GROMACS .gro file of C-alpha atoms in nm:
model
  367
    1UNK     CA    1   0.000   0.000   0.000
    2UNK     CA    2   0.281   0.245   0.097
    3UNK     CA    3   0.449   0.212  -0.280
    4UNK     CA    4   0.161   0.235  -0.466
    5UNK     CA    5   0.209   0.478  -0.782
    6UNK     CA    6   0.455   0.659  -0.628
    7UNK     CA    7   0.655   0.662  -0.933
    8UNK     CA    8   0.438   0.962  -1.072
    9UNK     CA    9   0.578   1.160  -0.827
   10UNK     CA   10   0.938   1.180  -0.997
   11UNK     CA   11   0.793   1.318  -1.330
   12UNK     CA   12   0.941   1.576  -1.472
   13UNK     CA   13   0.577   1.735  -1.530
   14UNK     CA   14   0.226   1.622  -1.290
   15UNK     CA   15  -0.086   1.650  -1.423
   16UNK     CA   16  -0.453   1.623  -1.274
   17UNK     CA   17  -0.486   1.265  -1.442
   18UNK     CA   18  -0.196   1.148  -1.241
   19UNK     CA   19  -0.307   1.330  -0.904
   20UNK     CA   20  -0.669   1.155  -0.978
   21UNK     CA   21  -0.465   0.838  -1.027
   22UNK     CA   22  -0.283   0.824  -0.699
   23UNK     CA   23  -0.609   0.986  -0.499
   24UNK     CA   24  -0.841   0.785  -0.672
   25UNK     CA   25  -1.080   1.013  -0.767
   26UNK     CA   26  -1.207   1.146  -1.115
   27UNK     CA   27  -0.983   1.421  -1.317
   28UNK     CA   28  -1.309   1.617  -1.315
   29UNK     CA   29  -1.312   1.612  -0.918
   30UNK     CA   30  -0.944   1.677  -0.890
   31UNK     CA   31  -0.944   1.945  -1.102
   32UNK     CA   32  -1.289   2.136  -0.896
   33UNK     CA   33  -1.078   2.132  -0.630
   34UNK     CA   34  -0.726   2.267  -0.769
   35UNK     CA   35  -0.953   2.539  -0.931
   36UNK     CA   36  -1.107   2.618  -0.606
   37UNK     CA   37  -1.459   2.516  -0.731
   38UNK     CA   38  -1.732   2.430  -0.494
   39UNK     CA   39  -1.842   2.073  -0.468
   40UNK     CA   40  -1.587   1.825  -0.364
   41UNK     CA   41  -1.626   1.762   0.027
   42UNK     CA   42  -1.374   1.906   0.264
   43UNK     CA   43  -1.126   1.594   0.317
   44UNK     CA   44  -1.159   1.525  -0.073
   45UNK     CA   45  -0.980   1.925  -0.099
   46UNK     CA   46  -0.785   1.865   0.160
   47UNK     CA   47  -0.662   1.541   0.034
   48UNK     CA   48  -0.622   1.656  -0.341
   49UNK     CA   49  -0.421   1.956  -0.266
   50UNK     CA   50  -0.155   1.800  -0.019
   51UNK     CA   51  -0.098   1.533  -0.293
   52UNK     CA   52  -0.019   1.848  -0.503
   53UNK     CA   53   0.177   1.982  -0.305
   54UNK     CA   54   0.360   1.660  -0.270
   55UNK     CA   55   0.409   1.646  -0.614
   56UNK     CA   56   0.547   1.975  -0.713
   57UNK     CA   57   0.214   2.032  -0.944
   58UNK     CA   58   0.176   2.368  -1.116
   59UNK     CA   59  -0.149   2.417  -1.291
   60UNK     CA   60  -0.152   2.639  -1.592
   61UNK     CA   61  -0.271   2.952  -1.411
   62UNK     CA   62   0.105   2.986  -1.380
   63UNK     CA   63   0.155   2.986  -1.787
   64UNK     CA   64  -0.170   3.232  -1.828
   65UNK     CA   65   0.006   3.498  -1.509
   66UNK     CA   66   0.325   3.552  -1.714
   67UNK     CA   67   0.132   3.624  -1.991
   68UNK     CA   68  -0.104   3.931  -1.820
   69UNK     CA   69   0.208   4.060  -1.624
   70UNK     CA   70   0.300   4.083  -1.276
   71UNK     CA   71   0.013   4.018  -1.015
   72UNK     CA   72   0.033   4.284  -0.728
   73UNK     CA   73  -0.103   4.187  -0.406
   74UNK     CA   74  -0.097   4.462  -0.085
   75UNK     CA   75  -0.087   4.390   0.254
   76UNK     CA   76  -0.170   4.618   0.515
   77UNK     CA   77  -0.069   4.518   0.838
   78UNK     CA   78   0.085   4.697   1.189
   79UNK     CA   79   0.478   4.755   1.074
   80UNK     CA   80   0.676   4.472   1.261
   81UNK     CA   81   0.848   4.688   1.540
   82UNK     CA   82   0.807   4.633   1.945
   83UNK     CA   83   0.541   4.483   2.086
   84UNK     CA   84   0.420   4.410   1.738
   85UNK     CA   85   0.640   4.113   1.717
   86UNK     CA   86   0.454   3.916   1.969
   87UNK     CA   87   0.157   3.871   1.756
   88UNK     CA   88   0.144   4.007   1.431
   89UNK     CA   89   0.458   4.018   1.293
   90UNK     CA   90   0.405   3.603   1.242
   91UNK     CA   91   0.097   3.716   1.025
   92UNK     CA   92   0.335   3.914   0.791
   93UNK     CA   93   0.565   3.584   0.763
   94UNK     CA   94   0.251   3.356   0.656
   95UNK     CA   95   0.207   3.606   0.383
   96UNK     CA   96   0.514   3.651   0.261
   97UNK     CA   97   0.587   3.260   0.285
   98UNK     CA   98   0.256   3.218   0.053
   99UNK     CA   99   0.418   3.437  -0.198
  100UNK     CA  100   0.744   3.276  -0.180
  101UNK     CA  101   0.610   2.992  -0.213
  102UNK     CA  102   0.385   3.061  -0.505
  103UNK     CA  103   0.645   3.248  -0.721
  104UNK     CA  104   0.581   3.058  -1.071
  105UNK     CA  105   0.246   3.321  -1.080
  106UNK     CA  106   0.440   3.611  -1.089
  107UNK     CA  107   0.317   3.739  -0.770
  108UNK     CA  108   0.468   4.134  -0.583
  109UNK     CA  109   0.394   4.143  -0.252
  110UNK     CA  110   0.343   4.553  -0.154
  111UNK     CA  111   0.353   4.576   0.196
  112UNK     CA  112   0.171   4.890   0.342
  113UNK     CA  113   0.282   4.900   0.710
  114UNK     CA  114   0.157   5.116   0.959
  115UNK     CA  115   0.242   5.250   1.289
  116UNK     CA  116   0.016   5.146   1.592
  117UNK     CA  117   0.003   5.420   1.810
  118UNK     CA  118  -0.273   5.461   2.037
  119UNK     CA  119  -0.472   5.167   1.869
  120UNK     CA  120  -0.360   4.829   1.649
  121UNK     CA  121  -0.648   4.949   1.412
  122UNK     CA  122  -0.595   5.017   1.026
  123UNK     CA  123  -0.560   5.372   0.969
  124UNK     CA  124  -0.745   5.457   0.680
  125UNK     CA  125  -0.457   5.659   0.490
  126UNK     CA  126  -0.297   5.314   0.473
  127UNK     CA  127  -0.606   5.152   0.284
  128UNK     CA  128  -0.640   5.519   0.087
  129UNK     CA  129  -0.262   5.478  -0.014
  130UNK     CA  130  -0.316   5.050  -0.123
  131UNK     CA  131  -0.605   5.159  -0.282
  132UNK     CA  132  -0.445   5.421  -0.512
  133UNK     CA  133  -0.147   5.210  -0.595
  134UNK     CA  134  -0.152   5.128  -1.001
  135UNK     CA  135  -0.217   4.800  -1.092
  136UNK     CA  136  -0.303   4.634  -0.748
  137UNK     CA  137  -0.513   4.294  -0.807
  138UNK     CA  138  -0.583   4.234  -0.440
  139UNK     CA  139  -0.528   4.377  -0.050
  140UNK     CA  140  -0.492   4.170   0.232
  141UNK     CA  141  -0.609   4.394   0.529
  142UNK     CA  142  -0.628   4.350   0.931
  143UNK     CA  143  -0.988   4.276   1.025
  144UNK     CA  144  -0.988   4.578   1.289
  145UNK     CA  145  -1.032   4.908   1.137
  146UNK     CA  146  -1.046   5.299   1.231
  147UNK     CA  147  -1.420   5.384   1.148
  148UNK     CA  148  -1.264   5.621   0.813
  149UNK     CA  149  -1.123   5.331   0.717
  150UNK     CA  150  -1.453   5.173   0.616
  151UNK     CA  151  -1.557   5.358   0.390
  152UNK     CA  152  -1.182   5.304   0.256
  153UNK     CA  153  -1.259   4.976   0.210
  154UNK     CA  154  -1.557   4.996   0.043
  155UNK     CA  155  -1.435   5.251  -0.194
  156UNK     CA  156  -1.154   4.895  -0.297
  157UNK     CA  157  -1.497   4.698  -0.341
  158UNK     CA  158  -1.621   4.960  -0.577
  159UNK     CA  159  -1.251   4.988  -0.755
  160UNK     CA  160  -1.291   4.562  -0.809
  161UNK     CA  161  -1.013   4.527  -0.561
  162UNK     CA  162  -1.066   4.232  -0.406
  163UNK     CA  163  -1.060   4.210  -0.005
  164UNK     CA  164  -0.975   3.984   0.249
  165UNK     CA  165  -0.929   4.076   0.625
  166UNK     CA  166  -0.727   3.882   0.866
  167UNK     CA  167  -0.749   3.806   1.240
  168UNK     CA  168  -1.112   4.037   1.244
  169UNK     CA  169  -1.399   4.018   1.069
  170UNK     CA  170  -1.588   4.311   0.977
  171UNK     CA  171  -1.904   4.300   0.797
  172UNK     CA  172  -2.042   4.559   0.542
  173UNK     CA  173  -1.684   4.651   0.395
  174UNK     CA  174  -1.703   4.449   0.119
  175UNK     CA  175  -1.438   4.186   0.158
  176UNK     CA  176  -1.456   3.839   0.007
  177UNK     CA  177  -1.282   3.644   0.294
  178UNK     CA  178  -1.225   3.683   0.644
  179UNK     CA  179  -0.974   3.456   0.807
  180UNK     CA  180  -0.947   3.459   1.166
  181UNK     CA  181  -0.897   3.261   1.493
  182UNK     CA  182  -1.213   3.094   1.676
  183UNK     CA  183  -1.212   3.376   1.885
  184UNK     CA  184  -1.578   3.319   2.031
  185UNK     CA  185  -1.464   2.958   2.100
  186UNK     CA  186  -1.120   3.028   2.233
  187UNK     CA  187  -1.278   3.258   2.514
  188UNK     CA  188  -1.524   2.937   2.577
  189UNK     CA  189  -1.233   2.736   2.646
  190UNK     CA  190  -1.070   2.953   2.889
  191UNK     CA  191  -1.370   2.966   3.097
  192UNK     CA  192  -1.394   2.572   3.096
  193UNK     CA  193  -1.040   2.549   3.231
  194UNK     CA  194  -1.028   2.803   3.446
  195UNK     CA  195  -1.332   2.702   3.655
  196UNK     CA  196  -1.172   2.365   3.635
  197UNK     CA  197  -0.895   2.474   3.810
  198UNK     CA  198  -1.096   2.654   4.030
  199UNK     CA  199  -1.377   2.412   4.167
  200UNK     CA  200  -1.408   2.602   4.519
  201UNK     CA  201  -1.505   2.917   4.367
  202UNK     CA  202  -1.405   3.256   4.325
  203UNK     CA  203  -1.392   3.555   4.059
  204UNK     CA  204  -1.201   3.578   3.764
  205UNK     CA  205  -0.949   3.895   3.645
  206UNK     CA  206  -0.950   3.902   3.276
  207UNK     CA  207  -0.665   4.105   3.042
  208UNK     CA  208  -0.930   4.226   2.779
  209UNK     CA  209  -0.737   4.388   2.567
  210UNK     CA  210  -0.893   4.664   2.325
  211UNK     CA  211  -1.266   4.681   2.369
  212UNK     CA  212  -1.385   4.787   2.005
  213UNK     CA  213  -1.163   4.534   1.873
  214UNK     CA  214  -1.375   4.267   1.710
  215UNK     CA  215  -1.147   3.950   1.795
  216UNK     CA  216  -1.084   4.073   2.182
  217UNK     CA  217  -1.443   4.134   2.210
  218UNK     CA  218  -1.534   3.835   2.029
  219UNK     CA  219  -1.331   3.619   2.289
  220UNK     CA  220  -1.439   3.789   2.592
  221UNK     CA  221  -1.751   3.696   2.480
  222UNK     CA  222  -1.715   3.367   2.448
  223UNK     CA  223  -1.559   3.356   2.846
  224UNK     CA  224  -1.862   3.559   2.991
  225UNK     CA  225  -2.112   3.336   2.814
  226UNK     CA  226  -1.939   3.027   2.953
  227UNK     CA  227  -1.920   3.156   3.337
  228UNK     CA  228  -2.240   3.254   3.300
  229UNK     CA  229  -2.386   2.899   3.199
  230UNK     CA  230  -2.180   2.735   3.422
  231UNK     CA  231  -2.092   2.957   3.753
  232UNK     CA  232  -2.297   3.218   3.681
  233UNK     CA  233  -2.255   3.314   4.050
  234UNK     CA  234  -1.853   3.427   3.968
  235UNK     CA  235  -1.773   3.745   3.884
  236UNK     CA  236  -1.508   3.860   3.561
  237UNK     CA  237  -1.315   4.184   3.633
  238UNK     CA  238  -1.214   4.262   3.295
  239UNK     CA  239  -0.921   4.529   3.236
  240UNK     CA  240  -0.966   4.686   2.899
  241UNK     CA  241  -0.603   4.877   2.772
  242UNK     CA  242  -0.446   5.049   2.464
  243UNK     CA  243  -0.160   4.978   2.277
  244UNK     CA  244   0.096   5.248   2.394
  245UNK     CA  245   0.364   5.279   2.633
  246UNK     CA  246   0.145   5.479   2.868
  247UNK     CA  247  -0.141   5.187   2.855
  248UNK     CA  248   0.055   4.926   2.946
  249UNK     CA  249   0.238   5.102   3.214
  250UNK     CA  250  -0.187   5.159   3.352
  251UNK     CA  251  -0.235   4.797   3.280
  252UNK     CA  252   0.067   4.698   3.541
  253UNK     CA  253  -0.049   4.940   3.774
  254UNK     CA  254  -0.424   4.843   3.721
  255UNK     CA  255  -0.309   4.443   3.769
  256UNK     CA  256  -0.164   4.469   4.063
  257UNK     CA  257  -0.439   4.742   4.255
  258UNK     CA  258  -0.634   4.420   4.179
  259UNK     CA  259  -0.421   4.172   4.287
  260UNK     CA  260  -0.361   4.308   4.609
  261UNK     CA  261  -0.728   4.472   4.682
  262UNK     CA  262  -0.929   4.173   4.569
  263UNK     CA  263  -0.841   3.873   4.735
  264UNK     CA  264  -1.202   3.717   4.566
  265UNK     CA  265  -0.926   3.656   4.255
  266UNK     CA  266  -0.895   3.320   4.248
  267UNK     CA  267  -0.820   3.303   3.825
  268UNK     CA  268  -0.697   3.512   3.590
  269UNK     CA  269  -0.609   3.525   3.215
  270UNK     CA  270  -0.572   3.735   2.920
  271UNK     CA  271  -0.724   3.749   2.491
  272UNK     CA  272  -0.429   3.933   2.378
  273UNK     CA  273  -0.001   3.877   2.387
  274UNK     CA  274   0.053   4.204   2.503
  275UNK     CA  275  -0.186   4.160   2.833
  276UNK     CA  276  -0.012   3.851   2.869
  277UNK     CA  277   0.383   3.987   2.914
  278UNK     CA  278   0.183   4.243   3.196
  279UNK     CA  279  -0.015   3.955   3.366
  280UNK     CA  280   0.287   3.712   3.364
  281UNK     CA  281   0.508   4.025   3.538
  282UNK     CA  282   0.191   4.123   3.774
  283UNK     CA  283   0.167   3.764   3.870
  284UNK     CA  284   0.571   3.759   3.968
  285UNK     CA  285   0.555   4.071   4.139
  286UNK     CA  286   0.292   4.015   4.339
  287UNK     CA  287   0.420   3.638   4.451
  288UNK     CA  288   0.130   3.452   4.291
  289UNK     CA  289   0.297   3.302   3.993
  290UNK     CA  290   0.214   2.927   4.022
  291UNK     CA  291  -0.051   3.026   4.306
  292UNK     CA  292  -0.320   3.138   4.077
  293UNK     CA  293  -0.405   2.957   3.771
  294UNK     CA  294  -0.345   3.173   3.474
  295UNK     CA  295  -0.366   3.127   3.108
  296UNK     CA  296  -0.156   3.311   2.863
  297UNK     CA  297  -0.249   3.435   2.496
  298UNK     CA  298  -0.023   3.314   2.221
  299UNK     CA  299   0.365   3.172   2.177
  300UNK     CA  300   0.628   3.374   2.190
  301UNK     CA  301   0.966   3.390   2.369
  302UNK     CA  302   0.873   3.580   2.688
  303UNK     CA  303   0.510   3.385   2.697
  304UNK     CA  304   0.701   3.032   2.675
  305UNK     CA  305   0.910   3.075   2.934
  306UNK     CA  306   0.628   3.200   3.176
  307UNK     CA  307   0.492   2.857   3.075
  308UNK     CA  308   0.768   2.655   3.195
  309UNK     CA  309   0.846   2.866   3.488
  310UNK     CA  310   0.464   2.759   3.570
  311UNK     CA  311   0.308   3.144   3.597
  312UNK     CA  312   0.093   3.032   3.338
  313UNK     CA  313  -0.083   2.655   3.327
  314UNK     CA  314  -0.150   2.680   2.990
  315UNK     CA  315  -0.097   2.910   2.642
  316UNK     CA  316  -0.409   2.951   2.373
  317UNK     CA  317  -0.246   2.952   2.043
  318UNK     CA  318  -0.426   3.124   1.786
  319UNK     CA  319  -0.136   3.042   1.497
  320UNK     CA  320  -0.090   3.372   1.323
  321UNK     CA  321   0.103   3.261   1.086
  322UNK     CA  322  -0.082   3.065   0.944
  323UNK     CA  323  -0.385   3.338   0.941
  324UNK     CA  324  -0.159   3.487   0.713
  325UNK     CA  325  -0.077   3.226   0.516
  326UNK     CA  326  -0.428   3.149   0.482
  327UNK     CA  327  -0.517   3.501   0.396
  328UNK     CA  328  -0.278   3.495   0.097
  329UNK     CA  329  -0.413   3.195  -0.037
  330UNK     CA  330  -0.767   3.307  -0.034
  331UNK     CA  331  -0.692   3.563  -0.224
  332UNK     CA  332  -0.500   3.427  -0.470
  333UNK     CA  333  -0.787   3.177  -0.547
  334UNK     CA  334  -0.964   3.451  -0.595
  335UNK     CA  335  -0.806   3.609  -0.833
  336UNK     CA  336  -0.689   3.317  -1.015
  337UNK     CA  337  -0.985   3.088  -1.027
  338UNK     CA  338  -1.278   3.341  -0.888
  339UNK     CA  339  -1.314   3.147  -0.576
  340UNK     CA  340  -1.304   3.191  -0.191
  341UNK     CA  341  -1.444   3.042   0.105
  342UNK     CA  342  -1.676   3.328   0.281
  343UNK     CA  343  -1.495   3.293   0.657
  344UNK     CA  344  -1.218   3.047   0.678
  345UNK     CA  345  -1.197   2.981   1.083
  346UNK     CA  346  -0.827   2.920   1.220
  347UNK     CA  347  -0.839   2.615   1.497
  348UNK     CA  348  -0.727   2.761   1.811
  349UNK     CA  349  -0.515   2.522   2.107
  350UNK     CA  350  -0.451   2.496   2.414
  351UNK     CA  351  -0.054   2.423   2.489
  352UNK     CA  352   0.037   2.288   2.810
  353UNK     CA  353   0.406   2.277   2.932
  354UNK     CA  354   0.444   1.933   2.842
  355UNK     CA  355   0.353   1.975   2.470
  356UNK     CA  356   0.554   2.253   2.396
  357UNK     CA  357   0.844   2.060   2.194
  358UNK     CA  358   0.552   2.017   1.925
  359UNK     CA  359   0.519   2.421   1.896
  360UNK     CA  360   0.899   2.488   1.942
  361UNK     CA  361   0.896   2.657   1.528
  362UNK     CA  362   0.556   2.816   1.597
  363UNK     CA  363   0.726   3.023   1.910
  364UNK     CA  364   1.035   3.157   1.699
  365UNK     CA  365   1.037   3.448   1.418
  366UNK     CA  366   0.991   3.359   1.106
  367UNK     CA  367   1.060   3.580   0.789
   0.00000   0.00000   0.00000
């Protein structure tokens, strides 16, 4: 079974016949899904396009984009500086890794970076500036937006500039694809393990991160409506901060005021990686690292090693590079083939101390 037909694999050129062949499935399923056609079920796609993959198969879309020219694709994104790093900076390398990877097409990669300042949001002289650029086929644009930069946005849907929005959804911009973590669900799942770890009771201190951000509110959400089914007696104190100096400086203070005035804490946790570095150091400080359970959002250096020092029982991983990875491709079967999946949803885990050799690349830069 293991060396069946794997001798297609070594030809010089693969076509959909002989990725039928080896998936057993019809040329005329094969190629619905390599076109990004609707129809074949899930694990048929799935299946189909790792064998490509496998394979080294190009499809002829590559042939037709050197013909038309160059295919320019924008990204705007929060530029990769500071605290930026934790989180979205791996977003950037899942996009850029798409185009690398995808280079037969003739694919530029524009990247419109902005500065966060007192927000993470998406200015909307960024989108103004992607939208203007000659040529562009396609924008790949953080899901949380200043409110000017709606109408930005919708401006690209009137230009036929195809949208897709990363890590936030918002609806009524006009974007083809959102691609974005389980956010509802991830908040959901701290709540189950926190009142796990807390059977005798107790209230919870949450780091909530931005309030009108769609994927922090999303996930506090999901926490509050799991408390409330389930303990509905416990309270959440939920700290809502900035992105600037100045706000996380509050957030310290504001952590450990609580710590220290509310001994009803008995849990605490936190949606975003910047809440996280403050809890983990609020936790240290105030000599209940590995007293209170805690759970940390996302992998990165500084949150890892709270995990194995045990300040935090577990991490929620929301894999951002792959949202950007994801992102790219969307768009590019867009463009290519006219296809894209309305909201692709990014599975969200829970790491525990003990699994962390499997995420050891996922909690390192990539570029």
């Amino acid at each position: 079974m293991g060396n069946r037909k794997t001798s297609v694999i070594n030809k010089n050129v693969v076509t959909i016949k002989d990725i039928a062949q080896l998936a057993e499935l019809s040329p005329a399923t094969v190629h619905l899904v390599l076109a990004g056609k609707p129809g074949p079920k899930p694990e048929t796609r799935e299946r189909v396009l790792s064998l490509a993959k496998q394979m080294g198969y190009r499809c002829n879309a590559a042939a037709s984009s050197l013909k038309r020219g160059t295919t320019r694709i924008g990204a705007v994104l929060p530029r990769q500086e500071g605290d930026n790093n934790l989180y979205y900076a791996p977003i950037w390398f899942g996009v850029r890794a798409f185009m690398r990877e995808h280079a037969d097409f003739s694919l530029e990669l524009l990247e419109f970076d902005y500065e966060s300042r007192e927000s993470i949001s998406v200015p909307a002289e960024s989108v103004k500036e992607a939208r203007e650029t000659e040529k562009l086929s396609g924008l790949i644009v953080l899901g949380d937006l200043e409110p000017a930069a709606y109408t930005e946005l919708i401006q690209c849907k009137e230009c036929q500039i195809p949208v897709v929005l990363v890590n936030s959804d918002m609806q009524g911009v006009g974007r083809i694809c959102c691609v974005q973590a389980e956010n509802y669900l991830l908040g959901r799942t701290i709540g189950e393990i926190l009142l796990r770890h807390t059977k005798s009771g107790g209230n919870i201190l949450a780091c909530a991160g931005e309030q009108r951000t769609p994927a922090n509110a999303a996930s506090i959400c999901g926490l509050e409506d799991y408390v409330q089914e389930y303990a509905a007696e416990r309270k959440i104190y939920k700290l809502y901060y900035g992105y600037s100096q100045e706000e996380r400086n509050k957030l310290r203070r504001m952590l450990r005021k609580y710590f220290s005035q509310h001994p009803d804490i008995s849990c605490c946790c936190s949606v975003t990686a910047r809440g996280s570095v403050e809890l983990a150091y609020a936790l240290e400080e105030c000599g209940l690292a590995g007293v209170l359970p805690a759970i940390g959002s996302d992998l990165f250096p500084q949150n890892v090693e709270s995990l194995r020092r045990g300040t935090f029982q577990n991490l929620m991983f929301k894999n951002p590079y792959r949202q950007g990875w994801l992102a790219a491709e969307q768009l590019f079967r867009y463009i290519f083939y006219g296809a894209a999946e309305d909201t692709v949803f990014v599975k969200t885990e829970v790491v525990f101390q003990s699994s962390l050799p499997m995420y050891e690349d996922d909690s390192l830069a990539k570029s």
